[in-house]
Amino acid sequence: MRLTVIGTGYLGAVHAACMADIGHEVLGVDIDAEKIAALAEGRVPFFEPGLQEVLGRTVGSGRLRFTTSLEEAADFGEVHFVCVNTPQRRDSPACDLRAVDAVIDALAPRLSRACLIVGKSTVPAGTTARLTARVQELVPPGSDVEVAWNPEFLREGFAVQDTLRPERLVAGVLSGRADQALREVYAPMLRAGVPYISTDPATAELVKVAANSFLATKISFINAMAEVCDATGADVTTLADALGHDTRIGRRFLSAGLGFGGGCLPKDIRAFTARADELGVGDAVLFLREIDEINTRQRRRTVDIARDMVGGEFTGRRIAVLGATFKPDSDDVRDSPALAVAAAIHREGAEVRLHDPEGTDNARAVLPVLGYAADVTKACEGADLVLHLTEWSDYRRIDPAALAAVAPARRILDARNALDPASWRAAGWTLRALGRPLPPPLPNQQSAADHVPAVCSAEVG
Ligand code: UGA
């Protein structure tokens, strides 16, 4: 089929390359000429494992091309995928739909052939209905154009695999013809047995925000349990393992720590509460405000524990920060918990030296005031405290004994519960973590009154 993908950011670039890879003729469109030039040369302008290969081979085959001309796209496509971003509005928690609206306004009047517009961006329930009316107003008389919604569930770091082998496909359609077109687009996935849920557009739009809300809830639930663990001396990682064996609960997305960030989960739950308020059902999702609050509280808790570990104040302290991105295997620092903590500590007077395997350039663009180090050793030289804030696998391979040679204070806070406490402590490090107790004191080393659970002393909330 002839497909266009409008908006070649993170979602669109991956979708365009993968659709070409399964055999379609694809035209990627963006207003950013620089991005289009890079993609047309087969260069991925961001970090995403595996995408470079798919882009290289599809551009090389001629099945994937790029343009800045929406006119060319209108002439070309049987199906137009809209993949532009829908960030949080600056003035409210609601979703900013200006980019989606601008695409529709520019594309619809140019559509003289029968085609389907398929939204993939995350949007509030009711958007397809609104855009359908708008398209009918704008298309040339007699044009046969329909709108459908087909939400995207890809995760950064696994985007290619999630697009080529998704766990499900959801199509929000208004007609059998639109449904048929989407079944044809995804034919190889359907043949491979991927579940395909054909439904109305409002349900499809809701599936996406409900899924992200559920994931956010799961993470905040275990982080709330981590706070309770800190107050009782219990261990949240063992708790999560035990809960996870219950197949109704499952262990995934139950890793306690610094909480969720990125361009999706935080803004999606806020946009959902805003939309629910508009629809008069705000009370039904009131809990999402608490999910958001639990999440941001983990950032404050991390700063509090870190301050406590360096004697009560950051001024004059040298702090090494490992990790800037919102999660590993991504260079994305949007709403990154790691960067929020680094910024807060810097504001309190610490000298911060930050390392990240892929996110340094993006972090520096947002926070040029921090110090940046090319490797872990340089970041940790002379550090009073090391903060482990993003769980890159590289950091799990650090040799604690070797690192102790450059950071003789040997204090580390594992805010992602991803390091092995035993091996760090064996190398003489004081390791603290969120929701995990300190080891019992050695005999005659501490009085019973001193032995309070690790983070009880930290100010919470
Ligand atoms: C998320 C969803 O997982 C995707 O399904 C969805 O398509 C995407 O948003 C989107 O809306 O486009 P992503 O933002 O790539 O994907 O990130 P996740 O892998 O979901 O991680 C989100 C955050 O949760 C990260 O900061 C991660 O560190 C944190 N997290 C995750 C935890 O703190 N604990 C966990 O157990 C799991």
Short mmCIF file of C-alpha atoms and ligand atoms in Angstrom, two decimals:
data_model
loop_
_atom_site.label_atom_id
_atom_site.label_comp_id
_atom_site.label_asym_id
_atom_site.label_seq_id
_atom_site.Cartn_x
_atom_site.Cartn_y
_atom_site.Cartn_z
CA MET A 1 0.00 0.00 0.00
CA ARG A 2 1.03 3.64 -0.35
CA LEU A 3 1.28 5.12 3.13
CA THR A 4 2.34 8.50 4.42
CA VAL A 5 3.60 9.10 7.93
CA ILE A 6 3.14 12.72 8.96
CA GLY A 7 5.45 13.73 11.79
CA THR A 8 8.78 11.91 11.78
CA GLY A 9 9.73 12.32 15.42
CA TYR A 10 10.27 9.36 17.62
CA LEU A 11 6.97 7.61 16.88
CA GLY A 12 6.72 8.55 13.21
CA ALA A 13 10.29 7.69 12.20
CA VAL A 14 9.95 4.23 13.72
CA HIS A 15 6.49 3.67 12.22
CA ALA A 16 7.61 4.82 8.75
CA ALA A 17 10.69 2.59 8.73
CA CYS A 18 8.82 -0.45 10.04
CA MET A 19 5.90 -0.04 7.60
CA ALA A 20 8.39 0.10 4.72
CA ASP A 21 10.14 -2.93 6.17
CA ILE A 22 6.96 -5.02 5.97
CA GLY A 23 6.59 -4.11 2.29
CA HIS A 24 4.65 -0.84 1.96
CA GLU A 25 5.64 2.20 -0.10
CA VAL A 26 6.10 4.89 2.54
CA LEU A 27 6.53 8.66 2.38
CA GLY A 28 7.62 10.31 5.65
CA VAL A 29 6.67 13.99 6.06
CA ASP A 30 7.86 16.62 8.51
CA ILE A 31 8.11 20.40 8.70
CA ASP A 32 11.67 20.07 10.09
CA ALA A 33 13.85 20.10 6.95
CA GLU A 34 16.98 19.13 8.88
CA LYS A 35 15.34 16.02 10.30
CA ILE A 36 13.99 15.07 6.90
CA ALA A 37 17.44 15.48 5.33
CA ALA A 38 19.01 13.20 7.96
CA LEU A 39 16.31 10.52 7.60
CA ALA A 40 16.49 10.66 3.80
CA GLU A 41 20.20 9.83 4.10
CA GLY A 42 19.29 6.90 6.34
CA ARG A 43 20.52 8.61 9.54
CA VAL A 44 18.46 8.33 12.73
CA PRO A 45 18.51 11.71 14.52
CA PHE A 46 18.02 10.16 18.01
CA PHE A 47 19.08 7.04 19.91
CA GLU A 48 16.94 3.95 19.39
CA PRO A 49 18.47 0.46 19.34
CA GLY A 50 17.88 -1.37 16.03
CA LEU A 51 16.28 1.54 14.16
CA GLN A 52 19.40 2.46 12.22
CA GLU A 53 19.44 -0.94 10.48
CA VAL A 54 15.74 -0.86 9.53
CA LEU A 55 15.96 2.74 8.30
CA GLY A 56 19.13 2.00 6.34
CA ARG A 57 17.68 -0.97 4.51
CA THR A 58 14.28 0.59 3.76
CA VAL A 59 15.73 3.89 2.50
CA GLY A 60 18.25 1.83 0.51
CA SER A 61 15.47 -0.27 -1.06
CA GLY A 62 13.65 2.88 -2.25
CA ARG A 63 10.46 1.90 -0.41
CA LEU A 64 10.95 4.67 2.16
CA ARG A 65 11.30 8.30 1.11
CA PHE A 66 11.01 11.59 2.95
CA THR A 67 9.67 15.01 2.07
CA THR A 68 8.65 18.32 3.64
CA SER A 69 5.80 18.70 1.13
CA LEU A 70 2.34 17.90 2.45
CA GLU A 71 1.07 18.41 -1.10
CA GLU A 72 3.22 15.52 -2.30
CA ALA A 73 1.94 13.44 0.64
CA ALA A 74 -1.71 14.25 -0.18
CA ASP A 75 -1.22 13.06 -3.76
CA PHE A 76 0.65 9.94 -2.71
CA GLY A 77 -1.17 8.30 0.19
CA GLU A 78 -3.98 5.78 0.42
CA VAL A 79 -3.55 5.86 4.19
CA HIS A 80 -2.13 8.90 6.02
CA PHE A 81 -0.78 8.19 9.50
CA VAL A 82 -0.67 11.23 11.79
CA CYS A 83 2.24 10.85 14.24
CA VAL A 84 2.86 14.41 15.43
CA ASN A 85 3.46 15.10 19.11
CA THR A 86 0.73 15.95 21.61
CA PRO A 87 2.63 17.39 24.60
CA GLN A 88 1.19 18.82 27.79
CA ARG A 89 -0.06 22.39 27.41
CA ARG A 90 2.06 25.04 29.09
CA ASP A 91 -0.90 26.62 30.87
CA SER A 92 -2.76 23.49 32.05
CA PRO A 93 -2.48 19.71 32.51
CA ALA A 94 -4.47 19.18 29.29
CA CYS A 95 -3.10 17.87 26.01
CA ASP A 96 -1.84 20.38 23.42
CA LEU A 97 -3.48 19.32 20.15
CA ARG A 98 -2.21 22.18 18.01
CA ALA A 99 0.15 19.99 15.96
CA VAL A 100 -2.60 17.44 15.17
CA ASP A 101 -5.05 20.20 14.25
CA ALA A 102 -2.47 21.92 12.04
CA VAL A 103 -1.84 18.69 10.10
CA ILE A 104 -5.57 18.13 9.54
CA ASP A 105 -6.11 21.74 8.47
CA ALA A 106 -3.24 21.60 6.00
CA LEU A 107 -3.85 18.09 4.68
CA ALA A 108 -7.65 17.84 4.32
CA PRO A 109 -8.13 20.58 1.65
CA ARG A 110 -5.49 18.85 -0.50
CA LEU A 111 -7.13 15.40 -0.46
CA SER A 112 -8.71 14.85 -3.86
CA ARG A 113 -8.44 11.03 -3.88
CA ALA A 114 -10.26 8.53 -1.63
CA CYS A 115 -8.15 7.89 1.45
CA LEU A 116 -8.05 7.21 5.16
CA ILE A 117 -6.49 9.48 7.81
CA VAL A 118 -5.30 7.39 10.77
CA GLY A 119 -4.22 9.09 13.97
CA LYS A 120 -1.54 7.40 16.04
CA SER A 121 -0.68 10.25 18.42
CA THR A 122 -2.05 9.98 21.97
CA VAL A 123 -5.15 12.17 22.14
CA PRO A 124 -8.09 12.83 24.47
CA ALA A 125 -11.24 10.75 23.97
CA GLY A 126 -13.48 12.45 21.43
CA THR A 127 -10.70 13.73 19.17
CA THR A 128 -11.54 11.45 16.21
CA ALA A 129 -15.16 12.62 16.28
CA ARG A 130 -14.08 16.26 16.34
CA LEU A 131 -11.54 15.79 13.55
CA THR A 132 -14.02 13.84 11.41
CA ALA A 133 -16.33 16.88 11.41
CA ARG A 134 -13.41 19.19 10.62
CA VAL A 135 -12.21 17.00 7.73
CA GLN A 136 -15.69 16.92 6.19
CA GLU A 137 -15.73 20.73 6.26
CA LEU A 138 -12.32 21.03 4.62
CA VAL A 139 -12.04 18.33 1.94
CA PRO A 140 -12.79 19.29 -1.68
CA PRO A 141 -16.45 18.57 -2.60
CA GLY A 142 -17.03 14.91 -3.49
CA SER A 143 -13.85 13.67 -1.78
CA ASP A 144 -14.10 10.38 0.05
CA VAL A 145 -12.02 10.79 3.22
CA GLU A 146 -12.47 9.11 6.59
CA VAL A 147 -10.70 9.44 9.96
CA ALA A 148 -9.75 6.51 12.24
CA TRP A 149 -7.59 6.13 15.37
CA ASN A 150 -4.95 3.46 15.81
CA PRO A 151 -3.04 4.17 19.04
CA GLU A 152 0.60 3.29 19.39
CA PHE A 153 1.97 1.33 22.34
CA LEU A 154 5.68 1.32 21.57
CA ARG A 155 8.24 1.80 24.31
CA GLU A 156 11.40 3.81 23.79
CA GLY A 157 14.33 1.44 23.64
CA PHE A 158 12.14 -1.35 22.20
CA ALA A 159 10.38 0.70 19.52
CA VAL A 160 11.30 -1.46 16.51
CA GLN A 161 10.36 -4.72 18.17
CA ASP A 162 7.12 -3.21 19.57
CA THR A 163 6.15 -2.00 16.08
CA LEU A 164 7.06 -5.13 14.14
CA ARG A 165 5.80 -7.56 16.79
CA PRO A 166 3.21 -5.63 18.82
CA GLU A 167 1.31 -7.31 21.68
CA ARG A 168 -1.94 -6.03 20.17
CA LEU A 169 -3.29 -3.73 17.50
CA VAL A 170 -6.24 -1.47 18.26
CA ALA A 171 -8.26 0.10 15.45
CA GLY A 172 -10.89 2.71 16.21
CA VAL A 173 -12.92 2.86 12.98
CA LEU A 174 -16.19 4.28 11.74
CA SER A 175 -16.70 1.90 8.81
CA GLY A 176 -15.93 -1.59 7.53
CA ARG A 177 -13.87 -0.03 4.76
CA ALA A 178 -11.55 1.72 7.21
CA ASP A 179 -11.25 -1.51 9.16
CA GLN A 180 -10.35 -3.37 5.99
CA ALA A 181 -7.68 -0.82 5.08
CA LEU A 182 -6.01 -1.13 8.49
CA ARG A 183 -6.15 -4.94 8.33
CA GLU A 184 -4.34 -4.69 4.99
CA VAL A 185 -1.68 -2.32 6.42
CA TYR A 186 -0.98 -4.74 9.26
CA ALA A 187 -1.51 -7.96 7.29
CA PRO A 188 1.87 -9.57 8.21
CA MET A 189 1.21 -8.96 11.92
CA LEU A 190 -2.30 -10.36 11.67
CA ARG A 191 -0.97 -13.46 9.90
CA ALA A 192 1.54 -13.87 12.76
CA GLY A 193 -1.40 -13.99 15.20
CA VAL A 194 -1.15 -10.51 16.76
CA PRO A 195 -4.54 -9.79 18.42
CA TYR A 196 -6.45 -7.13 16.44
CA ILE A 197 -9.16 -5.26 18.29
CA SER A 198 -11.55 -3.43 16.00
CA THR A 199 -13.69 -0.94 17.87
CA ASP A 200 -15.13 2.57 17.81
CA PRO A 201 -12.71 5.55 17.86
CA ALA A 202 -13.57 6.69 21.42
CA THR A 203 -12.71 3.25 22.81
CA ALA A 204 -9.47 3.14 20.82
CA GLU A 205 -8.46 6.58 22.11
CA LEU A 206 -9.24 5.47 25.67
CA VAL A 207 -7.31 2.20 25.40
CA LYS A 208 -4.12 4.19 25.06
CA VAL A 209 -4.61 6.57 27.98
CA ALA A 210 -6.05 3.79 30.15
CA ALA A 211 -3.01 1.58 29.44
CA ASN A 212 -0.54 4.32 30.37
CA SER A 213 -2.62 5.20 33.44
CA PHE A 214 -2.54 1.59 34.58
CA LEU A 215 1.23 1.36 34.12
CA ALA A 216 1.73 4.62 36.03
CA THR A 217 -0.53 3.31 38.79
CA LYS A 218 1.47 0.11 39.06
CA ILE A 219 4.73 2.04 39.43
CA SER A 220 3.31 4.49 41.98
CA PHE A 221 1.74 1.62 43.91
CA ILE A 222 5.09 -0.07 44.44
CA ASN A 223 6.73 3.27 45.23
CA ALA A 224 4.09 3.89 47.89
CA MET A 225 4.93 0.44 49.27
CA ALA A 226 8.61 1.47 49.26
CA GLU A 227 7.75 4.38 51.54
CA VAL A 228 5.97 1.98 53.90
CA CYS A 229 8.96 -0.38 53.71
CA ASP A 230 11.25 2.45 54.79
CA ALA A 231 9.07 3.06 57.81
CA THR A 232 9.00 -0.61 58.83
CA GLY A 233 12.44 -1.88 57.83
CA ALA A 234 10.92 -4.15 55.16
CA ASP A 235 12.47 -4.70 51.72
CA VAL A 236 10.46 -3.51 48.71
CA THR A 237 12.35 -5.62 46.16
CA THR A 238 11.50 -8.84 48.01
CA LEU A 239 7.94 -7.57 48.44
CA ALA A 240 7.69 -6.93 44.67
CA ASP A 241 9.14 -10.36 43.85
CA ALA A 242 6.62 -12.04 46.14
CA LEU A 243 3.71 -10.00 44.77
CA GLY A 244 4.86 -10.63 41.21
CA HIS A 245 4.56 -14.39 41.52
CA ASP A 246 0.81 -13.88 41.64
CA THR A 247 0.06 -14.06 37.93
CA ARG A 248 -2.88 -11.70 38.42
CA ILE A 249 -0.40 -9.04 39.55
CA GLY A 250 2.82 -9.87 37.65
CA ARG A 251 6.34 -8.57 38.39
CA ARG A 252 6.72 -6.17 35.43
CA PHE A 253 6.39 -2.45 36.21
CA LEU A 254 6.75 -3.22 39.91
CA SER A 255 10.31 -1.91 40.21
CA ALA A 256 10.37 0.67 42.98
CA GLY A 257 12.66 3.66 42.79
CA LEU A 258 12.79 7.17 41.47
CA GLY A 259 9.53 6.79 39.55
CA PHE A 260 8.34 7.36 36.01
CA GLY A 261 9.20 10.14 33.60
CA GLY A 262 9.50 10.60 29.85
CA GLY A 263 7.32 12.16 27.20
CA CYS A 264 4.33 9.86 27.79
CA LEU A 265 3.28 8.55 31.21
CA PRO A 266 3.38 11.86 33.16
CA LYS A 267 1.63 13.97 30.53
CA ASP A 268 -0.86 11.25 29.62
CA ILE A 269 -2.21 10.85 33.16
CA ARG A 270 -2.49 14.63 33.50
CA ALA A 271 -4.26 14.99 30.16
CA PHE A 272 -6.59 12.16 31.14
CA THR A 273 -7.63 13.92 34.37
CA ALA A 274 -8.16 17.16 32.44
CA ARG A 275 -10.33 15.43 29.83
CA ALA A 276 -12.30 13.54 32.48
CA ASP A 277 -13.01 16.88 34.19
CA GLU A 278 -14.31 18.28 30.89
CA LEU A 279 -16.53 15.24 30.48
CA GLY A 280 -17.91 15.66 34.00
CA VAL A 281 -16.33 12.42 35.28
CA GLY A 282 -13.30 13.92 37.00
CA ASP A 283 -14.05 12.03 40.22
CA ALA A 284 -13.65 8.69 38.42
CA VAL A 285 -9.95 9.33 37.82
CA LEU A 286 -9.20 11.46 40.87
CA PHE A 287 -6.77 8.74 41.96
CA LEU A 288 -4.49 9.66 39.05
CA ARG A 289 -3.64 12.95 40.80
CA GLU A 290 -2.40 10.89 43.74
CA ILE A 291 -0.44 8.63 41.36
CA ASP A 292 1.25 11.76 39.99
CA GLU A 293 1.93 13.08 43.50
CA ILE A 294 3.43 9.76 44.70
CA ASN A 295 5.62 9.84 41.62
CA THR A 296 7.03 13.33 42.13
CA ARG A 297 7.46 12.61 45.85
CA GLN A 298 10.08 9.96 44.97
CA ARG A 299 12.24 12.72 43.50
CA ARG A 300 12.01 14.72 46.73
CA ARG A 301 12.67 11.60 48.81
CA THR A 302 15.79 10.88 46.79
CA VAL A 303 17.10 14.41 47.33
CA ASP A 304 16.31 14.17 51.06
CA ILE A 305 18.13 10.85 51.49
CA ALA A 306 21.10 12.12 49.46
CA ARG A 307 21.32 15.25 51.64
CA ASP A 308 21.15 13.09 54.73
CA MET A 309 24.00 10.92 53.41
CA VAL A 310 26.33 13.89 53.04
CA GLY A 311 25.69 15.23 56.52
CA GLY A 312 22.61 17.43 56.10
CA GLU A 313 23.63 19.91 53.43
CA PHE A 314 24.86 19.96 49.87
CA THR A 315 26.84 23.20 49.85
CA GLY A 316 30.45 22.42 49.04
CA ARG A 317 29.71 18.75 48.42
CA ARG A 318 30.79 16.99 45.26
CA ILE A 319 28.04 14.69 43.95
CA ALA A 320 28.46 12.21 41.08
CA VAL A 321 25.25 11.52 39.18
CA LEU A 322 25.01 8.35 37.10
CA GLY A 323 22.19 8.65 34.59
CA ALA A 324 20.33 11.58 33.01
CA THR A 325 17.75 9.93 30.77
CA PHE A 326 14.25 9.02 31.97
CA LYS A 327 15.10 5.34 31.49
CA PRO A 328 17.96 3.27 30.08
CA ASP A 329 18.43 2.58 26.34
CA SER A 330 17.13 6.02 25.41
CA ASP A 331 18.66 9.47 25.01
CA ASP A 332 15.38 11.11 26.03
CA VAL A 333 15.55 13.48 29.02
CA ARG A 334 11.96 14.76 28.84
CA ASP A 335 10.55 14.92 32.38
CA SER A 336 13.48 12.80 33.50
CA PRO A 337 13.42 12.00 37.23
CA ALA A 338 17.24 11.73 37.14
CA LEU A 339 17.69 15.19 35.72
CA ALA A 340 15.13 16.65 38.14
CA VAL A 341 17.12 15.27 41.09
CA ALA A 342 20.44 16.48 39.63
CA ALA A 343 18.98 19.97 39.14
CA ALA A 344 17.54 20.09 42.68
CA ILE A 345 20.85 19.09 44.24
CA HIS A 346 22.71 21.66 42.16
CA ARG A 347 20.22 24.34 43.27
CA GLU A 348 21.05 23.45 46.88
CA GLY A 349 24.71 24.20 46.28
CA ALA A 350 26.24 20.83 45.37
CA GLU A 351 28.89 20.52 42.69
CA VAL A 352 27.24 17.99 40.37
CA ARG A 353 29.18 15.90 37.87
CA LEU A 354 26.90 13.87 35.65
CA HIS A 355 27.49 10.90 33.38
CA ASP A 356 25.08 9.21 30.97
CA PRO A 357 25.97 6.78 28.18
CA GLU A 358 23.67 8.41 25.58
CA GLY A 359 21.83 11.36 27.11
CA THR A 360 24.62 13.84 27.84
CA ASP A 361 23.99 16.13 24.85
CA ASN A 362 20.27 16.37 25.53
CA ALA A 363 20.88 16.88 29.25
CA ARG A 364 23.46 19.61 28.62
CA ALA A 365 21.02 21.41 26.32
CA VAL A 366 18.45 21.54 29.15
CA LEU A 367 20.82 22.02 32.10
CA PRO A 368 24.09 23.57 30.94
CA VAL A 369 24.95 24.61 34.52
CA LEU A 370 25.77 21.05 35.58
CA GLY A 371 29.20 19.48 35.16
CA TYR A 372 29.41 16.65 32.65
CA ALA A 373 31.87 13.74 32.62
CA ALA A 374 32.88 11.54 29.72
CA ASP A 375 33.05 8.39 31.83
CA VAL A 376 31.99 6.98 35.17
CA THR A 377 35.44 7.31 36.74
CA LYS A 378 35.69 11.02 35.89
CA ALA A 379 32.17 11.64 37.21
CA CYS A 380 33.01 9.94 40.50
CA GLU A 381 36.50 11.40 41.15
CA GLY A 382 36.51 12.83 44.67
CA ALA A 383 32.74 12.43 45.02
CA ASP A 384 31.28 12.71 48.51
CA LEU A 385 28.32 10.72 47.20
CA VAL A 386 27.44 8.78 44.04
CA LEU A 387 23.80 8.85 42.93
CA HIS A 388 22.62 6.00 40.70
CA LEU A 389 19.57 7.52 39.00
CA THR A 390 19.06 5.69 35.67
CA GLU A 391 19.60 1.94 35.54
CA TRP A 392 21.83 1.60 32.46
CA SER A 393 23.29 -1.92 32.32
CA ASP A 394 26.80 -0.35 32.16
CA TYR A 395 26.35 0.81 35.74
CA ARG A 396 25.59 -2.71 36.97
CA ARG A 397 28.99 -3.73 35.60
CA ILE A 398 30.91 -1.14 37.67
CA ASP A 399 33.54 -2.73 39.91
CA PRO A 400 32.84 -1.17 43.35
CA ALA A 401 36.38 -1.84 44.56
CA ALA A 402 37.91 -0.08 41.55
CA LEU A 403 35.55 2.89 41.90
CA ALA A 404 36.41 3.20 45.60
CA ALA A 405 39.94 4.16 44.55
CA VAL A 406 38.64 7.44 43.01
CA ALA A 407 35.75 8.03 45.43
CA PRO A 408 37.23 7.29 48.86
CA ALA A 409 34.08 8.52 50.67
CA ARG A 410 32.43 5.36 49.30
CA ARG A 411 28.82 6.47 49.62
CA ILE A 412 26.23 5.49 47.02
CA LEU A 413 22.47 5.94 46.79
CA ASP A 414 20.84 3.46 44.43
CA ALA A 415 17.61 5.23 43.52
CA ARG A 416 16.69 2.53 41.00
CA ASN A 417 17.19 -0.58 43.14
CA ALA A 418 19.27 -2.07 40.35
CA LEU A 419 22.71 -2.50 41.94
CA ASP A 420 23.74 -5.50 44.01
CA PRO A 421 23.96 -4.12 47.58
CA ALA A 422 26.04 -7.05 48.85
CA SER A 423 28.93 -6.53 46.42
CA TRP A 424 29.05 -2.76 47.02
CA ARG A 425 28.98 -3.19 50.77
CA ALA A 426 31.64 -5.90 50.57
CA ALA A 427 33.88 -3.32 48.88
CA GLY A 428 33.36 -0.97 51.82
CA TRP A 429 30.63 1.25 50.39
CA THR A 430 27.74 2.66 52.39
CA LEU A 431 24.85 1.87 50.07
CA ARG A 432 21.35 3.15 50.60
CA ALA A 433 18.34 2.52 48.43
CA LEU A 434 14.67 3.49 48.31
CA GLY A 435 12.52 1.01 50.21
CA ARG A 436 15.35 -1.24 51.36
CA PRO A 437 16.81 -1.46 54.86
CA LEU A 438 20.44 -0.96 55.80
CA PRO A 439 22.18 -4.17 56.87
CA PRO A 440 22.10 -4.77 60.63
CA PRO A 441 24.98 -3.01 62.45
CA LEU A 442 28.03 -5.04 63.38
CA PRO A 443 28.06 -6.03 67.10
CA ASN A 444 29.31 -3.21 69.40
CA GLN A 445 29.29 -0.75 66.49
CA GLN A 446 25.98 1.01 67.12
CA SER A 447 23.59 1.29 70.00
CA ALA A 448 20.08 -0.10 69.45
CA ALA A 449 18.68 3.44 69.34
CA ASP A 450 20.91 4.30 66.37
CA HIS A 451 19.57 1.41 64.35
CA VAL A 452 16.61 3.05 62.68
CA PRO A 453 15.62 1.85 59.20
CA ALA A 454 17.76 3.44 56.49
CA VAL A 455 15.61 6.22 55.22
CA CYS A 456 13.36 6.94 58.21
CA SER A 457 15.43 10.00 58.92
CA ALA A 458 14.73 11.38 55.48
CA GLU A 459 11.99 13.93 55.23
CA VAL A 460 9.19 12.41 53.17
CA GLY A 461 6.56 14.30 51.20
C1 UGA B 1 5.32 4.21 27.73
C2 UGA B 1 4.50 2.93 27.64
O1 UGA B 1 5.17 1.88 28.34
C3 UGA B 1 4.28 2.52 26.19
O2 UGA B 1 3.46 1.37 26.12
C4 UGA B 1 3.61 3.69 25.46
O3 UGA B 1 3.42 3.39 24.09
C5 UGA B 1 4.49 4.93 25.57
O4 UGA B 1 4.68 5.24 26.96
C6 UGA B 1 3.78 6.04 24.86
O5 UGA B 1 2.74 6.48 25.37
O6 UGA B 1 4.18 6.41 23.76
P1 UGA B 1 7.93 4.79 27.54
O7 UGA B 1 7.56 6.21 27.81
O8 UGA B 1 8.90 4.47 26.46
O9 UGA B 1 6.61 3.93 27.19
O10 UGA B 1 8.53 4.26 28.91
P2 UGA B 1 8.25 3.04 29.90
O11 UGA B 1 9.08 1.88 29.54
O12 UGA B 1 6.80 2.82 30.06
O13 UGA B 1 8.83 3.67 31.24
C7 UGA B 1 8.23 4.84 31.79
C8 UGA B 1 8.92 5.25 33.06
O14 UGA B 1 8.57 4.36 34.12
C9 UGA B 1 10.43 5.28 33.03
O15 UGA B 1 10.88 6.48 33.63
C10 UGA B 1 10.84 4.07 33.86
O16 UGA B 1 12.08 4.26 34.49
C11 UGA B 1 9.70 4.01 34.86
N1 UGA B 1 9.48 2.66 35.46
C12 UGA B 1 9.12 1.63 34.66
C13 UGA B 1 9.63 2.48 36.82
O17 UGA B 1 9.96 3.43 37.57
N2 UGA B 1 9.41 1.25 37.35
C14 UGA B 1 9.05 0.20 36.59
O18 UGA B 1 8.86 -0.91 37.15
C15 UGA B 1 8.90 0.38 35.22
#
